Short mmCIF file of C-alpha atoms in Angstrom, two decimals:
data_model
loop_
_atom_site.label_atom_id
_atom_site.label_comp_id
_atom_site.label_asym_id
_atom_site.label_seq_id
_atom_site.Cartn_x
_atom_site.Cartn_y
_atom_site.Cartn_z
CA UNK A 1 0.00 0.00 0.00
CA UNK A 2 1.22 3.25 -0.85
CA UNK A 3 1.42 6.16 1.52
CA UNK A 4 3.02 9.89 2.03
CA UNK A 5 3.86 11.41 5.03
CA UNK A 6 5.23 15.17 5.35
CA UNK A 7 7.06 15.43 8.07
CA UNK A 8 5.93 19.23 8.68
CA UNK A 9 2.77 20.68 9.40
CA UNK A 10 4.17 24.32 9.34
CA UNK A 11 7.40 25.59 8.03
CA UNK A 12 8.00 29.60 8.55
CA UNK A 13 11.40 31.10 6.45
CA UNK A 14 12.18 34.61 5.97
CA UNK A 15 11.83 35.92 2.34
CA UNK A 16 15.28 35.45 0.26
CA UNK A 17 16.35 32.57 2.88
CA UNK A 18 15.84 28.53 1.52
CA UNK A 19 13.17 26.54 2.29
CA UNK A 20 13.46 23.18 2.69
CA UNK A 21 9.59 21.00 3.00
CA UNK A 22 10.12 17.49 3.51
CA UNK A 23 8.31 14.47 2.37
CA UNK A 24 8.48 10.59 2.38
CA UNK A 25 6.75 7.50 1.01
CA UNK A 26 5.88 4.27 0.81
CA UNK A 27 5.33 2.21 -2.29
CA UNK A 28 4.74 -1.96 -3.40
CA UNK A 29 6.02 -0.31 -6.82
CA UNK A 30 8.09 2.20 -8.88
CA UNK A 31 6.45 5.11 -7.70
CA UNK A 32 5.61 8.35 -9.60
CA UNK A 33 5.67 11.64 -6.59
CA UNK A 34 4.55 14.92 -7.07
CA UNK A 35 4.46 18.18 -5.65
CA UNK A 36 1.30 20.13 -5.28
CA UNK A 37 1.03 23.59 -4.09
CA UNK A 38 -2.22 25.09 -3.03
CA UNK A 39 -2.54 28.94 -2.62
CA UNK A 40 -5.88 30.14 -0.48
CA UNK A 41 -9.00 29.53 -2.58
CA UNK A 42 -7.60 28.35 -5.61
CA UNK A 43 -7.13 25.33 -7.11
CA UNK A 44 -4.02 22.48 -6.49
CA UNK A 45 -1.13 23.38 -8.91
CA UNK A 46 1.55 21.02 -10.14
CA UNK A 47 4.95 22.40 -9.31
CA UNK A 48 6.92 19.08 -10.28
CA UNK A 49 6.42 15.50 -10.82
CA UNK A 50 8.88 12.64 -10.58
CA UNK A 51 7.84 9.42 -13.05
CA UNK A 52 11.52 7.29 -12.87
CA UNK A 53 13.52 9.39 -14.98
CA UNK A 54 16.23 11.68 -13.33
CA UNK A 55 15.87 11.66 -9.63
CA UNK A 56 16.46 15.60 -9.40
CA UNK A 57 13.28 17.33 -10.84
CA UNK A 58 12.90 20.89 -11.46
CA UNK A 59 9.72 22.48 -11.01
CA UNK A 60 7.91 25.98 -11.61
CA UNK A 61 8.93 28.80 -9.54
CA UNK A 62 12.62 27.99 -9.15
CA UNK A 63 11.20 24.85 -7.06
CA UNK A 64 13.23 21.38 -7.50
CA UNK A 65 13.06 18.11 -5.67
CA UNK A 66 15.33 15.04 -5.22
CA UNK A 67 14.31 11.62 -5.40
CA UNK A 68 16.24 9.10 -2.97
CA UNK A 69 15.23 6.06 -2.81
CA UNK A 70 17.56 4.78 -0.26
CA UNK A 71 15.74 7.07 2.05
CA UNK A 72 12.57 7.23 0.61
CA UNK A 73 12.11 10.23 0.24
CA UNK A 74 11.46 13.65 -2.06
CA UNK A 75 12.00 16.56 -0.21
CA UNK A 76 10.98 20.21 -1.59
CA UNK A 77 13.71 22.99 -1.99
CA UNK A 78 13.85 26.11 -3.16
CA UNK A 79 16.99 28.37 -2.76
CA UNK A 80 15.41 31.72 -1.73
CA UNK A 81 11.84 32.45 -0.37
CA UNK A 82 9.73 34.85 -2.00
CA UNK A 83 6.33 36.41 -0.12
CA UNK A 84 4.43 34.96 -3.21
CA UNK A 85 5.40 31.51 -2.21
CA UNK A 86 3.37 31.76 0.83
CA UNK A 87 0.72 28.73 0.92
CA UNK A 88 -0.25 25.01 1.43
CA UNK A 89 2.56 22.15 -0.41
CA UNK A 90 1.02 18.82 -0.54
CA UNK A 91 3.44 15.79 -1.98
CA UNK A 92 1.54 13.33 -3.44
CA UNK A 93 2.49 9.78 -4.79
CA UNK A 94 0.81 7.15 -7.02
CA UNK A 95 1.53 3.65 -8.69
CA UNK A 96 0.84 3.64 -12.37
CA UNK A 97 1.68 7.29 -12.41
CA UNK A 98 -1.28 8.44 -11.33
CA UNK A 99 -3.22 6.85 -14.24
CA UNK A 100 -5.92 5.48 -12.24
CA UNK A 101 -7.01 8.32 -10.50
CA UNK A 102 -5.96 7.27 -6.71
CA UNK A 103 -3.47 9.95 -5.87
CA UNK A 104 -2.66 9.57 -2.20
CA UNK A 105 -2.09 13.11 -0.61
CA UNK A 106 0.52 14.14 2.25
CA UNK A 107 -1.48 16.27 4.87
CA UNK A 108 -0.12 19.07 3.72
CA UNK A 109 2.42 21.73 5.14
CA UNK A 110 1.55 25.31 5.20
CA UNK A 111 4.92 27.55 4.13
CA UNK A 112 5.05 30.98 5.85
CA UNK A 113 7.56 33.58 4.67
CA UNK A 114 7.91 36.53 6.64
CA UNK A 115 9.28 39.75 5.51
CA UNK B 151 -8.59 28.77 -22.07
CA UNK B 152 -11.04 28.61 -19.43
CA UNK B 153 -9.65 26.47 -16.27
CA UNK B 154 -11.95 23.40 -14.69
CA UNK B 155 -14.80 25.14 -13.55
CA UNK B 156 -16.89 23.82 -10.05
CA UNK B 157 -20.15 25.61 -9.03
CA UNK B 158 -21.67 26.10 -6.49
CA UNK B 159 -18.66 27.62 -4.86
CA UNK B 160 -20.39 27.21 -1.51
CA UNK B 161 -23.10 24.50 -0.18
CA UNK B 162 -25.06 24.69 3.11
CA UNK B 163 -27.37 21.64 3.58
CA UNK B 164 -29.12 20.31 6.41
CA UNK B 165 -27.99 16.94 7.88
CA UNK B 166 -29.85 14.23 5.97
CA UNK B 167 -30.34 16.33 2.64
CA UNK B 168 -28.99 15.49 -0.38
CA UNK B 169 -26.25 17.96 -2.49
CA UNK B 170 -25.27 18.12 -5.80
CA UNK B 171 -21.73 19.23 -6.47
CA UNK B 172 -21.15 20.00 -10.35
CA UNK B 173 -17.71 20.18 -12.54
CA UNK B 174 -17.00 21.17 -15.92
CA UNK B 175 -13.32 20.17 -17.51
CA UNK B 176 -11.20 21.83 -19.56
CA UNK B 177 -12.46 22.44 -22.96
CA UNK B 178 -11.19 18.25 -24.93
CA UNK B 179 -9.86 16.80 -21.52
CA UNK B 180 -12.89 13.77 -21.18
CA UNK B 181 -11.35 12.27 -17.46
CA UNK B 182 -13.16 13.96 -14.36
CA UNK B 183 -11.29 13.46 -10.79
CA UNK B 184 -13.36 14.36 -7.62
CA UNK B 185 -11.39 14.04 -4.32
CA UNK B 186 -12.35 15.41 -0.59
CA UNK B 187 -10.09 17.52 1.53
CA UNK B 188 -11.89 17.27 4.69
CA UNK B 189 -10.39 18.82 7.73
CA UNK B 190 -7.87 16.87 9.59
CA UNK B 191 -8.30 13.82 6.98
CA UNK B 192 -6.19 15.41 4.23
CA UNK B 193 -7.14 15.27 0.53
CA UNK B 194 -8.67 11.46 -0.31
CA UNK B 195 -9.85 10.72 -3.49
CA UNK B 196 -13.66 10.00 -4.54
CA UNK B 197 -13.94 8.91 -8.11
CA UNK B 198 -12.57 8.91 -11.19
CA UNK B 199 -15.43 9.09 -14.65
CA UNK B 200 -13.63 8.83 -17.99
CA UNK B 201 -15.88 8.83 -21.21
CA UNK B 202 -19.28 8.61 -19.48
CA UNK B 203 -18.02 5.45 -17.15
CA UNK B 204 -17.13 5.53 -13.43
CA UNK B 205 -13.57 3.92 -14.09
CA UNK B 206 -11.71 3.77 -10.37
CA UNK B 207 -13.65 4.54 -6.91
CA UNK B 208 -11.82 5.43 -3.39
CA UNK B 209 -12.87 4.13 0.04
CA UNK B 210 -16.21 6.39 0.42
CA UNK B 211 -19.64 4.71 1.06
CA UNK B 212 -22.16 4.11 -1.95
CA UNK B 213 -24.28 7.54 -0.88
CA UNK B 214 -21.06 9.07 -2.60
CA UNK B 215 -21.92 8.93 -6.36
CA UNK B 216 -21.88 10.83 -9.74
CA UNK B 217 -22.04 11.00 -13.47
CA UNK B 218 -20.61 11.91 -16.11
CA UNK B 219 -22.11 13.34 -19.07
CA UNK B 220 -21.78 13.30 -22.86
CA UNK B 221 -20.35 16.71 -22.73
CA UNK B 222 -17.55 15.50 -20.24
CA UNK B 223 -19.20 17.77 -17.56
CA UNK B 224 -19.40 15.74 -14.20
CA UNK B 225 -21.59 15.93 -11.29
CA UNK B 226 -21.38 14.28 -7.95
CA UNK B 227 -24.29 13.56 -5.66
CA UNK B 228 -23.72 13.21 -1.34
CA UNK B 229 -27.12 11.57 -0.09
CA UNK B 230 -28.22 11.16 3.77
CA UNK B 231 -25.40 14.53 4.09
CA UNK B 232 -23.80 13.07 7.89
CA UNK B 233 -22.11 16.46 9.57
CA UNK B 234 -18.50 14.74 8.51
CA UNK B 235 -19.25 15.44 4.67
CA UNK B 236 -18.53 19.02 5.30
CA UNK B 237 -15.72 19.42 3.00
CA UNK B 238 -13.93 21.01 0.19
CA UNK B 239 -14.73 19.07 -2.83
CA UNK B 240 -12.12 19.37 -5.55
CA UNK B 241 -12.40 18.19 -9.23
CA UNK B 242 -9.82 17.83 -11.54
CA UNK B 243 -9.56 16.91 -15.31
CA UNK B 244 -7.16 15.51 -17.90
CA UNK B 245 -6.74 15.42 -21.62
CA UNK B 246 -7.20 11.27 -21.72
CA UNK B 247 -7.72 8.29 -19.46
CA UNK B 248 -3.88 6.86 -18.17
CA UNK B 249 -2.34 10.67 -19.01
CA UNK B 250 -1.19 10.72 -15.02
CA UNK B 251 -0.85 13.18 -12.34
CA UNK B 252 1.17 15.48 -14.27
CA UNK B 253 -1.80 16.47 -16.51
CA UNK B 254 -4.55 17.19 -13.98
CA UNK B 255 -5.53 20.29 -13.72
CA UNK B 256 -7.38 21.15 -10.16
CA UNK B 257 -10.72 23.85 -10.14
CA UNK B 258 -11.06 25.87 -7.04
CA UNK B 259 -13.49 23.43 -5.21
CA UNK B 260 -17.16 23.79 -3.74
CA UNK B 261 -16.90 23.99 0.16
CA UNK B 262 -19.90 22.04 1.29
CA UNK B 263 -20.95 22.45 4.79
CA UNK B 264 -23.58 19.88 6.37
CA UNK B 265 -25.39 21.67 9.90
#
C-alpha cells in the first residue's frame, strides 16, 4: 500500500532565505511523486512530478526536488523564499503514475515567509 | 482557455439532505477526478469518470456517487449529508484516461458544509 507522510505541518522562512519542505513515502512499486502547491481559494497546482527518470526534478517557480530512494524520500527545496510563495505544499504519490485516479495526498504543510 | 470550472462555490445543507456538487473540464480533456479535503483527513480521493463510465472509486460509502455526461461535464451527488461530509470538494480533469498526475488540472473546489 502506498502512503506519504510530510514530516511538517508548518514551516515559517524569511523571504530570500531557503526553504526546505520534507516528504516521504511508501510504495509496493516504482512510484511516480509529485508536488502540489495550493494557494488560499484556488485550485491544487503542479509544481513538479517525478515518473523514474532523473531523480532531481525541477519544477515551476525555481522549485526542485530530489528523489532518494535509499531514504525514501522527495524533499521540496527552493533556494530563496519569496512572499508569493506563501501557501499550502502537498506531496503526493501514485503507482501507475497516477493513471488510475488514486493519488494519495501528504497532509499538507503550510509555508510561511515573513518579511 | 477557461480552467476546470466547479459551481456552487459554496453549499449549506441540512444533515440528511442530499447535495449536488457539479464540474466542468477543460475544454477536450474527457477524465473527471473528484477528491475530498476534509479537515484533519487530508485530501482522499472520490472517483474517477472517464468517457461517461465511473472507471476507479476510493474508500467512500455508496451515498457518494456521480455521473458523467456526454459533454464530459461531471456531477457528484452526497445523499443522507452526515455532519462529517462538510468538506472542500475538488475536481480535476485531464486530456485522456492513463495521461497521469502530471496532466490534472485542479478547479477551485465547492466547500460544502452539512449543519
Amino acid at each position: 500500500a502506498q502512503s506519504v507522510t510530510q514530516l511538517d505541518s508548518h514551516v515559517s522562512v524569511s523571504e530570500g532565505t531557503p526553504v526546505l519542505l520534507r516528504c516521504n513515502y511508501s510504495s509496493s512499486y516504482s512510484p511516480s511523486l509529485f508536488w502540489y502547491v495550493q494557494h488560499p481559494n484556488k485550485g491544487l497546482q503542479l509544481l513538479l512530478k517525478y515518473t523514474s527518470a532523473a531523480t532531481l526534478v525541477k519544477g515551476i517557480n525555481g522549485f526542485e526536488a530530489e528523489f532518494k530512494k535509499s531514504e525514501t524520500s522527495f524533499h521540496l527545496t527552493k533556494p530563496s523564499a519569496h512572499m508569493s510563495d506563501a501557501a499550502e505544499y502537498f506531496c503526493v504519490v501514485s503507482d501507475y503514475g497516477g493513471s488510475q485516479g488514486n493519488l494519495i495526498f501528504g497532509k499538507g504543510t503550510k509555508l510561511s515567509v515573513k518579511p | 482557455e477557461a480552467g476546470v470550472t466547479q459551481s456552487p462555490t459554496h453549499l449549506i445543507k441540512t444533515r440528511g439532505q442530499q447535495a449536488t456538487l457539479r464540474c466542468s473540464p477543460i475544454s477536450g480533456h474527457t477524465s473527471v477526478y473528484w477528491y475530498q479535503q476534509a479537515l484533519g483527513l487530508g485530501l482522499q480521493f472520490l472517483l474517477w469518470y472517464d468517457e461517461g463510465e465511473e472507471r476507479n472509486r476510493g474508500n467512500f460509502p455508496p451515498r457518494f456517487s456521480g455521473r458523467q455526461f456526454p459533454n464530459y461535464s461531471s456531477e457528484l451527488n452526497v445523499n443522507a449529508l452526515e455532519l462529517e461530509d462538510s468538506a472542500l470538494y475538488l475536481c480535476a480533469s485531464s486530456l485522456f484516461r492513463g495521461q497521469g498526475a502530471g496532466g490534472y488540472t485542479f478547479g477551485s473546489g465547492t466547500r460544502l458544509t452539512v449543519v
